[in-house]
Amino acid sequence: DRLTMPAPPPVPQAAVAPPIPLPSQDIARRQLHTLSVLVYVFAALCALAVCFTAMIVGVGLWMETTAGNAQQGGRLALAFYSAVLVLQVVMLALLVLTGRALRAARRYRLCMVTAALLCPGLPLGTALGVALLVVLQRPGVRALFDADGAAAR
């Protein structure tokens, strides 16, 4: 007599996650609209920073023109704040253009670049930049940009 071993139990099928459904165009449009509003709010905050920096540069210029003996440190600070002002104005323009592009679902690359440029701006810029990157990389949102871009051509 031979000893027989019982048959091994059946191996359960690996649980396969159902495919993630693409968000409908309506949901994607609402997400883009919400993000565009947030970008405009952040642009308003940046506009306040531009005004503050412009006041600093204005006072610096006034001091340079009225002071008889201008100091090298004052000129260096004025040059620094002038450069910061230019960068702030460029970022403000990018934010306004990105807000318009998000609302129209156009200029995908501009939106991605702006989102990446926002990330180093702690804490609000990082939160907004990451949210933009996450939403823009969703397949349904990307398809919306592609569809609107093809229709505009």
mmCIF file of C-alpha atoms in Angstrom:
data_model
loop_
_atom_site.group_PDB
_atom_site.id
_atom_site.type_symbol
_atom_site.label_atom_id
_atom_site.label_comp_id
_atom_site.label_asym_id
_atom_site.label_seq_id
_atom_site.Cartn_x
_atom_site.Cartn_y
_atom_site.Cartn_z
ATOM 1 C CA ASP A 1 0.000 0.000 0.000
ATOM 2 C CA ARG A 2 1.124 3.321 -0.920
ATOM 3 C CA LEU A 3 0.518 6.358 1.099
ATOM 4 C CA THR A 4 -1.140 8.983 -0.933
ATOM 5 C CA MET A 5 -0.944 12.606 -0.180
ATOM 6 C CA PRO A 6 -4.062 14.681 -0.373
ATOM 7 C CA ALA A 7 -4.244 17.194 -3.180
ATOM 8 C CA PRO A 8 -3.134 20.689 -2.206
ATOM 9 C CA PRO A 9 -5.905 23.175 -1.583
ATOM 10 C CA PRO A 10 -6.765 25.402 -4.522
ATOM 11 C CA VAL A 11 -4.762 28.595 -4.699
ATOM 12 C CA PRO A 12 -7.046 31.611 -4.393
ATOM 13 C CA GLN A 13 -6.976 33.954 -7.311
ATOM 14 C CA ALA A 14 -4.953 37.072 -6.660
ATOM 15 C CA ALA A 15 -7.213 39.959 -5.864
ATOM 16 C CA VAL A 16 -6.963 42.331 -8.773
ATOM 17 C CA ALA A 17 -7.944 45.862 -8.041
ATOM 18 C CA PRO A 18 -10.600 47.128 -10.382
ATOM 19 C CA PRO A 19 -9.326 49.715 -12.840
ATOM 20 C CA ILE A 20 -9.531 53.250 -11.621
ATOM 21 C CA PRO A 21 -12.314 54.917 -13.538
ATOM 22 C CA LEU A 22 -11.420 58.064 -15.375
ATOM 23 C CA PRO A 23 -13.149 61.065 -13.891
ATOM 24 C CA SER A 24 -15.864 62.396 -16.055
ATOM 25 C CA GLN A 25 -15.203 65.573 -17.953
ATOM 26 C CA ASP A 26 -17.543 67.405 -15.613
ATOM 27 C CA ILE A 27 -15.535 66.391 -12.554
ATOM 28 C CA ALA A 28 -12.256 67.245 -14.287
ATOM 29 C CA ARG A 29 -13.603 70.672 -15.292
ATOM 30 C CA ARG A 30 -14.751 71.371 -11.726
ATOM 31 C CA GLN A 31 -11.322 70.392 -10.387
ATOM 32 C CA LEU A 32 -9.623 72.700 -12.874
ATOM 33 C CA HIS A 33 -12.031 75.508 -11.994
ATOM 34 C CA THR A 34 -11.299 75.071 -8.280
ATOM 35 C CA LEU A 35 -7.571 75.081 -8.930
ATOM 36 C CA SER A 36 -7.856 78.188 -11.093
ATOM 37 C CA VAL A 37 -9.634 80.008 -8.245
ATOM 38 C CA LEU A 38 -6.881 78.931 -5.839
ATOM 39 C CA VAL A 39 -4.223 80.115 -8.293
ATOM 40 C CA TYR A 40 -5.960 83.502 -8.542
ATOM 41 C CA VAL A 41 -6.095 83.769 -4.726
ATOM 42 C CA PHE A 42 -2.391 82.946 -4.544
ATOM 43 C CA ALA A 43 -1.748 85.530 -7.277
ATOM 44 C CA ALA A 44 -3.526 88.135 -5.138
ATOM 45 C CA LEU A 45 -1.222 87.280 -2.231
ATOM 46 C CA CYS A 46 1.757 87.571 -4.564
ATOM 47 C CA ALA A 47 0.463 90.953 -5.711
ATOM 48 C CA LEU A 48 0.580 92.118 -2.086
ATOM 49 C CA ALA A 49 4.179 90.929 -1.881
ATOM 50 C CA VAL A 50 4.951 92.818 -5.108
ATOM 51 C CA CYS A 51 3.477 96.000 -3.603
ATOM 52 C CA PHE A 52 5.541 95.582 -0.440
ATOM 53 C CA THR A 53 8.752 94.958 -2.388
ATOM 54 C CA ALA A 54 7.995 97.907 -4.692
ATOM 55 C CA MET A 55 7.656 100.139 -1.619
ATOM 56 C CA ILE A 56 11.031 98.936 -0.357
ATOM 57 C CA VAL A 57 12.636 99.647 -3.733
ATOM 58 C CA GLY A 58 10.931 103.048 -3.884
ATOM 59 C CA VAL A 59 12.181 104.040 -0.460
ATOM 60 C CA GLY A 60 15.649 102.785 -1.388
ATOM 61 C CA LEU A 61 15.658 104.858 -4.565
ATOM 62 C CA TRP A 62 14.437 107.898 -2.663
ATOM 63 C CA MET A 63 17.196 107.456 -0.077
ATOM 64 C CA GLU A 64 19.818 107.013 -2.803
ATOM 65 C CA THR A 65 18.776 110.193 -4.595
ATOM 66 C CA THR A 66 18.426 112.372 -1.495
ATOM 67 C CA ALA A 67 21.452 111.156 0.444
ATOM 68 C CA GLY A 68 24.619 113.021 -0.382
ATOM 69 C CA ASN A 69 26.886 110.109 0.377
ATOM 70 C CA ALA A 70 25.411 106.895 -1.011
ATOM 71 C CA GLN A 71 26.832 103.773 0.573
ATOM 72 C CA GLN A 72 27.838 100.624 -1.271
ATOM 73 C CA GLY A 73 25.648 98.500 1.041
ATOM 74 C CA GLY A 74 22.609 100.580 0.167
ATOM 75 C CA ARG A 75 23.208 100.099 -3.547
ATOM 76 C CA LEU A 76 23.634 96.365 -3.043
ATOM 77 C CA ALA A 77 20.372 96.129 -1.089
ATOM 78 C CA LEU A 78 18.613 98.191 -3.754
ATOM 79 C CA ALA A 79 19.933 95.897 -6.506
ATOM 80 C CA PHE A 80 18.868 92.815 -4.536
ATOM 81 C CA TYR A 81 15.337 94.066 -3.895
ATOM 82 C CA SER A 82 15.028 95.212 -7.506
ATOM 83 C CA ALA A 83 15.908 91.681 -8.669
ATOM 84 C CA VAL A 84 13.400 90.223 -6.204
ATOM 85 C CA LEU A 85 10.764 92.624 -7.524
ATOM 86 C CA VAL A 86 11.381 91.521 -11.118
ATOM 87 C CA LEU A 87 11.113 87.838 -10.118
ATOM 88 C CA GLN A 88 7.908 88.513 -8.209
ATOM 89 C CA VAL A 89 6.343 90.303 -11.168
ATOM 90 C CA VAL A 90 7.297 87.423 -13.487
ATOM 91 C CA MET A 91 5.785 84.893 -11.049
ATOM 92 C CA LEU A 92 2.648 87.010 -10.741
ATOM 93 C CA ALA A 93 2.284 87.051 -14.532
ATOM 94 C CA LEU A 94 2.788 83.270 -14.651
ATOM 95 C CA LEU A 95 0.111 82.777 -12.013
ATOM 96 C CA VAL A 96 -2.428 84.912 -13.863
ATOM 97 C CA LEU A 97 -1.692 83.128 -17.152
ATOM 98 C CA THR A 98 -1.928 79.747 -15.426
ATOM 99 C CA GLY A 99 -5.260 80.637 -13.812
ATOM 100 C CA ARG A 100 -6.658 81.529 -17.232
ATOM 101 C CA ALA A 101 -5.160 78.405 -18.802
ATOM 102 C CA LEU A 102 -6.628 76.140 -16.123
ATOM 103 C CA ARG A 103 -10.069 77.618 -16.585
ATOM 104 C CA ALA A 104 -9.889 77.064 -20.360
ATOM 105 C CA ALA A 105 -8.073 73.682 -20.065
ATOM 106 C CA ARG A 106 -5.278 74.904 -22.337
ATOM 107 C CA ARG A 107 -1.494 75.249 -22.163
ATOM 108 C CA TYR A 108 -0.819 72.055 -20.244
ATOM 109 C CA ARG A 109 2.940 72.606 -20.245
ATOM 110 C CA LEU A 110 2.596 76.131 -18.812
ATOM 111 C CA CYS A 111 0.416 74.783 -16.004
ATOM 112 C CA MET A 112 2.937 72.032 -15.212
ATOM 113 C CA VAL A 113 5.899 74.450 -15.227
ATOM 114 C CA THR A 114 4.078 76.897 -12.971
ATOM 115 C CA ALA A 115 3.128 74.075 -10.605
ATOM 116 C CA ALA A 116 6.767 73.010 -10.388
ATOM 117 C CA LEU A 117 7.904 76.602 -9.795
ATOM 118 C CA LEU A 118 5.380 76.974 -6.960
ATOM 119 C CA CYS A 119 6.683 73.959 -5.028
ATOM 120 C CA PRO A 120 9.684 75.660 -3.335
ATOM 121 C CA GLY A 121 7.427 78.457 -1.994
ATOM 122 C CA LEU A 122 6.693 77.219 1.510
ATOM 123 C CA PRO A 123 3.987 76.655 2.757
ATOM 124 C CA LEU A 124 1.197 77.850 0.458
ATOM 125 C CA GLY A 125 3.140 77.566 -2.789
ATOM 126 C CA THR A 126 4.124 74.001 -1.981
ATOM 127 C CA ALA A 127 0.559 72.981 -1.212
ATOM 128 C CA LEU A 128 -0.796 74.620 -4.358
ATOM 129 C CA GLY A 129 2.040 73.329 -6.542
ATOM 130 C CA VAL A 130 1.634 69.741 -5.368
ATOM 131 C CA ALA A 131 -2.150 69.928 -5.775
ATOM 132 C CA LEU A 132 -1.689 71.235 -9.310
ATOM 133 C CA LEU A 133 0.808 68.502 -10.160
ATOM 134 C CA VAL A 134 -1.431 65.762 -8.769
ATOM 135 C CA VAL A 135 -4.566 66.934 -10.553
ATOM 136 C CA LEU A 136 -2.818 67.735 -13.831
ATOM 137 C CA GLN A 137 -1.330 64.241 -14.029
ATOM 138 C CA ARG A 138 -4.691 62.509 -13.784
ATOM 139 C CA PRO A 139 -5.563 60.810 -17.081
ATOM 140 C CA GLY A 140 -9.023 62.388 -17.297
ATOM 141 C CA VAL A 141 -7.648 65.894 -16.781
ATOM 142 C CA ARG A 142 -4.865 65.317 -19.293
ATOM 143 C CA ALA A 143 -7.442 64.047 -21.792
ATOM 144 C CA LEU A 144 -9.468 67.204 -21.213
ATOM 145 C CA PHE A 145 -6.433 69.358 -22.031
ATOM 146 C CA ASP A 146 -5.701 67.249 -25.120
ATOM 147 C CA ALA A 147 -9.305 67.417 -26.328
ATOM 148 C CA ASP A 148 -9.583 71.178 -25.817
ATOM 149 C CA GLY A 149 -6.176 71.762 -27.366
ATOM 150 C CA ALA A 150 -7.081 69.734 -30.455
ATOM 151 C CA ALA A 151 -10.407 71.559 -30.771
ATOM 152 C CA ALA A 152 -8.662 74.937 -30.567
ATOM 153 C CA ARG A 153 -6.311 74.128 -33.452
#
